[in-house]
Amino acid sequence: MKLNSCSVIIIHLFVLQCLSVVCLSQDFDFFYFVQQWPGAYCDTKRGCCYPTTGMPAGDFLIHGLWPNYNDGSYPSGCDHGASFDKSEISDLIPTLQKEWPTLACPSSDGFKFWANQWTKYGTCSKSELNERQYFEAAIALKGKANLLQALRDAGIKPNDHLYKMEEIRDAIKVAIGYTPGIECNVDEFGTSQLYLVYLCVDTSGSDFIECPLLPRAGCGSSIQFPKF
């Protein structure tokens, strides 16, 4: 069967459209929504610096919302032309300062940190979320996952005591409904501490899912929940 030039053009455009949909759907497979315990971040030789807005509350803080692939790899810096626009999230700043501050030194107001999060990670989810939606999604997820309350309900408190890893993981799973990933740090005395909690989220950035892949924990069978 012979095709005229018009038919060839239409088929070519259809193929390109299909390919663009496939590429868009394969931008990433899921998000890691990561929260950090500030007591563990600060309790190292490196130490920490409180934001210019003051000492954060004694609660888990947002650490990141990171697009990932099911094979364990992840995209990064996907749109070098997409700069961070502070005006897009101006009304979210008080919430971000409370829920997503940076503890890195020197002290800062957080804007450089949030800009880095957007350009390095957020731009890789632009097929689903624009800049404002990206930060709104992280804030909403924090509201859905009250880790400190989940642990307290299981009798696990930030009191420098040691707790079994299984108890911490199970307490979070009972509260959230999905198995978390736990990452530990080591303080200056070599004690393994509860540091990061990973929860997996669908590509819309709205619903928790079972993790296709959990990060390596680097934890012992018992870990410390340090004070803050």
Short mmCIF file of C-alpha atoms in Angstrom, two decimals:
data_model
loop_
_atom_site.label_atom_id
_atom_site.label_comp_id
_atom_site.label_asym_id
_atom_site.label_seq_id
_atom_site.Cartn_x
_atom_site.Cartn_y
_atom_site.Cartn_z
CA MET A 1 0.00 0.00 0.00
CA LYS A 2 1.40 3.35 -1.01
CA LEU A 3 1.02 6.34 1.25
CA ASN A 4 0.81 9.87 0.01
CA SER A 5 2.92 12.60 1.56
CA CYS A 6 0.04 13.87 3.69
CA SER A 7 -0.47 10.41 5.25
CA VAL A 8 3.23 10.09 5.98
CA ILE A 9 3.25 13.44 7.76
CA ILE A 10 0.20 12.50 9.86
CA ILE A 11 1.77 9.17 10.86
CA HIS A 12 5.03 10.90 11.70
CA LEU A 13 3.24 13.43 13.91
CA PHE A 14 1.29 10.64 15.62
CA VAL A 15 4.48 8.73 16.39
CA LEU A 16 6.12 11.86 17.80
CA GLN A 17 3.07 12.51 19.96
CA CYS A 18 3.13 8.96 21.30
CA LEU A 19 6.83 9.19 22.02
CA SER A 20 6.35 12.45 23.88
CA VAL A 21 3.69 10.84 26.09
CA VAL A 22 5.97 7.89 26.79
CA CYS A 23 8.88 10.16 27.66
CA LEU A 24 6.69 12.26 29.91
CA SER A 25 5.38 9.20 31.74
CA GLN A 26 8.92 7.97 32.30
CA ASP A 27 10.27 11.17 33.87
CA PHE A 28 10.31 9.40 37.24
CA ASP A 29 8.53 6.53 38.98
CA PHE A 30 7.87 7.76 42.51
CA PHE A 31 8.94 10.28 45.14
CA TYR A 32 10.92 9.74 48.29
CA PHE A 33 9.42 12.03 50.92
CA VAL A 34 12.13 12.33 53.55
CA GLN A 35 11.89 13.75 57.05
CA GLN A 36 14.84 14.28 59.38
CA TRP A 37 15.15 14.31 63.15
CA PRO A 38 17.02 17.54 64.01
CA GLY A 39 18.49 16.05 67.17
CA ALA A 40 20.43 13.55 65.08
CA TYR A 41 21.49 16.12 62.49
CA CYS A 42 22.95 18.36 65.17
CA ASP A 43 24.48 15.62 67.32
CA THR A 44 27.57 15.02 65.20
CA LYS A 45 31.10 16.42 65.04
CA ARG A 46 29.91 18.70 62.24
CA GLY A 47 27.18 20.17 64.42
CA CYS A 48 24.46 22.43 63.07
CA CYS A 49 23.35 26.03 62.86
CA TYR A 50 19.82 27.15 63.61
CA PRO A 51 18.06 29.20 60.92
CA THR A 52 18.03 32.98 61.25
CA THR A 53 14.38 32.61 62.28
CA GLY A 54 15.44 30.74 65.42
CA MET A 55 15.59 27.21 66.80
CA PRO A 56 13.12 24.85 65.07
CA ALA A 57 10.47 23.06 67.08
CA GLY A 58 11.31 19.64 68.49
CA ASP A 59 9.68 17.75 65.66
CA PHE A 60 10.66 15.92 62.49
CA LEU A 61 11.44 18.38 59.70
CA ILE A 62 11.07 18.01 55.95
CA HIS A 63 14.37 16.96 54.44
CA GLY A 64 13.34 16.57 50.82
CA LEU A 65 10.84 15.47 48.18
CA TRP A 66 12.93 13.59 45.65
CA PRO A 67 11.87 11.98 42.34
CA ASN A 68 13.27 8.46 41.93
CA TYR A 69 13.32 5.52 39.55
CA ASN A 70 12.32 1.98 40.49
CA ASP A 71 15.85 0.72 39.79
CA GLY A 72 17.32 2.88 42.56
CA SER A 73 18.70 5.66 40.38
CA TYR A 74 17.29 9.18 40.32
CA PRO A 75 17.15 12.24 38.08
CA SER A 76 18.84 15.48 39.10
CA GLY A 77 18.97 19.05 37.79
CA CYS A 78 16.56 18.32 34.96
CA ASP A 79 15.96 21.87 33.73
CA HIS A 80 18.90 24.23 34.06
CA GLY A 81 16.76 27.02 32.65
CA ALA A 82 14.16 26.73 35.42
CA SER A 83 15.26 29.17 38.09
CA PHE A 84 13.72 29.42 41.53
CA ASP A 85 11.07 32.16 41.72
CA LYS A 86 10.58 33.27 45.33
CA SER A 87 7.38 35.13 44.43
CA GLU A 88 5.70 31.83 43.49
CA ILE A 89 5.79 30.66 47.11
CA SER A 90 5.79 33.96 49.02
CA ASP A 91 2.73 33.06 51.10
CA LEU A 92 4.21 29.64 51.93
CA ILE A 93 7.40 31.08 53.47
CA PRO A 94 6.21 31.04 57.12
CA THR A 95 5.21 27.38 56.78
CA LEU A 96 8.44 26.46 55.02
CA GLN A 97 10.46 28.18 57.73
CA LYS A 98 8.67 26.04 60.30
CA GLU A 99 8.43 22.72 58.47
CA TRP A 100 11.34 22.79 55.98
CA PRO A 101 14.20 24.83 57.45
CA THR A 102 17.87 24.15 56.87
CA LEU A 103 20.18 23.34 59.77
CA ALA A 104 23.34 23.69 57.70
CA CYS A 105 26.00 26.20 58.68
CA PRO A 106 26.20 29.13 58.42
CA SER A 107 22.72 30.17 59.53
CA SER A 108 20.45 31.31 56.74
CA ASP A 109 16.88 32.34 55.96
CA GLY A 110 16.34 29.20 53.87
CA PHE A 111 15.87 30.74 50.42
CA LYS A 112 19.12 29.43 48.96
CA PHE A 113 18.32 25.99 50.38
CA TRP A 114 14.81 25.91 48.89
CA ALA A 115 16.15 27.15 45.57
CA ASN A 116 18.57 24.22 45.54
CA GLN A 117 15.80 21.76 46.35
CA TRP A 118 13.72 23.07 43.45
CA THR A 119 16.48 23.23 40.83
CA LYS A 120 18.07 19.91 41.80
CA TYR A 121 14.99 17.82 42.54
CA GLY A 122 11.79 19.72 41.88
CA THR A 123 12.56 20.40 38.22
CA CYS A 124 12.68 16.65 37.67
CA SER A 125 9.01 16.41 38.58
CA LYS A 126 7.81 19.28 36.39
CA SER A 127 5.71 16.87 34.34
CA GLU A 128 3.50 16.62 37.44
CA LEU A 129 4.18 19.63 39.66
CA ASN A 130 5.17 23.22 39.03
CA GLU A 131 7.28 25.10 41.56
CA ARG A 132 4.44 26.11 43.83
CA GLN A 133 2.77 22.70 43.66
CA TYR A 134 6.06 21.03 44.52
CA PHE A 135 6.43 22.91 47.80
CA GLU A 136 2.71 22.63 48.56
CA ALA A 137 2.94 18.86 48.08
CA ALA A 138 5.80 18.55 50.58
CA ILE A 139 3.93 20.62 53.16
CA ALA A 140 0.76 18.56 52.71
CA LEU A 141 2.67 15.28 53.04
CA LYS A 142 4.24 16.51 56.27
CA GLY A 143 0.73 17.10 57.59
CA LYS A 144 -0.30 13.55 56.68
CA ALA A 145 2.73 11.90 58.29
CA ASN A 146 3.06 12.93 61.92
CA LEU A 147 6.08 10.77 62.70
CA LEU A 148 6.73 12.08 66.18
CA GLN A 149 3.17 11.33 67.27
CA ALA A 150 3.33 7.89 65.66
CA LEU A 151 6.44 7.05 67.66
CA ARG A 152 5.11 8.52 70.89
CA ASP A 153 1.95 6.45 70.55
CA ALA A 154 4.22 3.40 70.58
CA GLY A 155 6.12 4.63 73.64
CA ILE A 156 9.14 5.76 71.61
CA LYS A 157 10.36 9.20 72.65
CA PRO A 158 13.35 11.47 71.91
CA ASN A 159 15.01 10.86 75.26
CA ASP A 160 18.44 9.50 74.23
CA HIS A 161 17.26 5.94 74.92
CA LEU A 162 17.92 3.00 72.61
CA TYR A 163 15.01 1.45 70.75
CA LYS A 164 14.80 -1.57 68.48
CA MET A 165 14.76 -0.74 64.79
CA GLU A 166 11.80 -3.07 64.29
CA GLU A 167 9.79 -1.18 66.91
CA ILE A 168 10.44 2.16 65.21
CA ARG A 169 9.62 0.82 61.76
CA ASP A 170 6.48 -0.93 62.95
CA ALA A 171 5.21 2.13 64.83
CA ILE A 172 5.45 4.27 61.69
CA LYS A 173 3.89 1.59 59.51
CA VAL A 174 0.93 1.26 61.86
CA ALA A 175 0.33 5.02 61.78
CA ILE A 176 0.98 5.72 58.09
CA GLY A 177 0.00 2.40 56.58
CA TYR A 178 3.24 1.81 54.67
CA THR A 179 6.70 0.50 55.50
CA PRO A 180 9.19 3.34 55.96
CA GLY A 181 12.86 3.40 55.16
CA ILE A 182 15.07 4.37 58.10
CA GLU A 183 18.52 5.91 57.79
CA CYS A 184 20.83 6.44 60.74
CA ASN A 185 23.80 8.67 61.46
CA VAL A 186 26.56 8.11 63.99
CA ASP A 187 27.29 10.62 66.72
CA GLU A 188 30.78 11.54 67.90
CA PHE A 189 30.76 8.60 70.31
CA GLY A 190 29.88 6.09 67.58
CA THR A 191 26.24 5.66 68.61
CA SER A 192 23.80 4.85 65.80
CA GLN A 193 20.94 7.38 65.83
CA LEU A 194 17.55 7.75 64.19
CA TYR A 195 18.15 10.37 61.50
CA LEU A 196 16.05 10.11 58.31
CA VAL A 197 12.67 8.52 57.63
CA TYR A 198 11.75 7.78 54.01
CA LEU A 199 8.17 7.37 52.83
CA CYS A 200 7.28 6.73 49.21
CA VAL A 201 4.74 8.82 47.33
CA ASP A 202 3.06 8.43 43.95
CA THR A 203 4.03 10.67 41.03
CA SER A 204 1.19 13.09 41.76
CA GLY A 205 2.94 13.95 45.03
CA SER A 206 -0.22 13.38 47.02
CA ASP A 207 -0.57 9.76 48.16
CA PHE A 208 1.74 7.47 50.08
CA ILE A 209 2.54 4.12 48.46
CA GLU A 210 4.54 1.03 49.35
CA CYS A 211 8.16 1.72 48.46
CA PRO A 212 9.40 0.04 45.27
CA LEU A 213 12.84 0.23 46.85
CA LEU A 214 13.99 1.18 50.35
CA PRO A 215 17.28 3.01 50.95
CA ARG A 216 20.11 1.32 52.79
CA ALA A 217 19.67 2.02 56.47
CA GLY A 218 23.16 1.95 57.96
CA CYS A 219 21.53 1.22 61.30
CA GLY A 220 22.09 -1.36 64.00
CA SER A 221 19.39 -3.54 65.51
CA SER A 222 18.99 -0.91 68.26
CA ILE A 223 19.31 2.82 67.68
CA GLN A 224 19.19 5.95 69.79
CA PHE A 225 16.42 8.52 69.54
CA PRO A 226 18.40 11.61 70.62
CA LYS A 227 16.98 14.62 72.40
CA PHE A 228 16.52 17.96 70.66
#
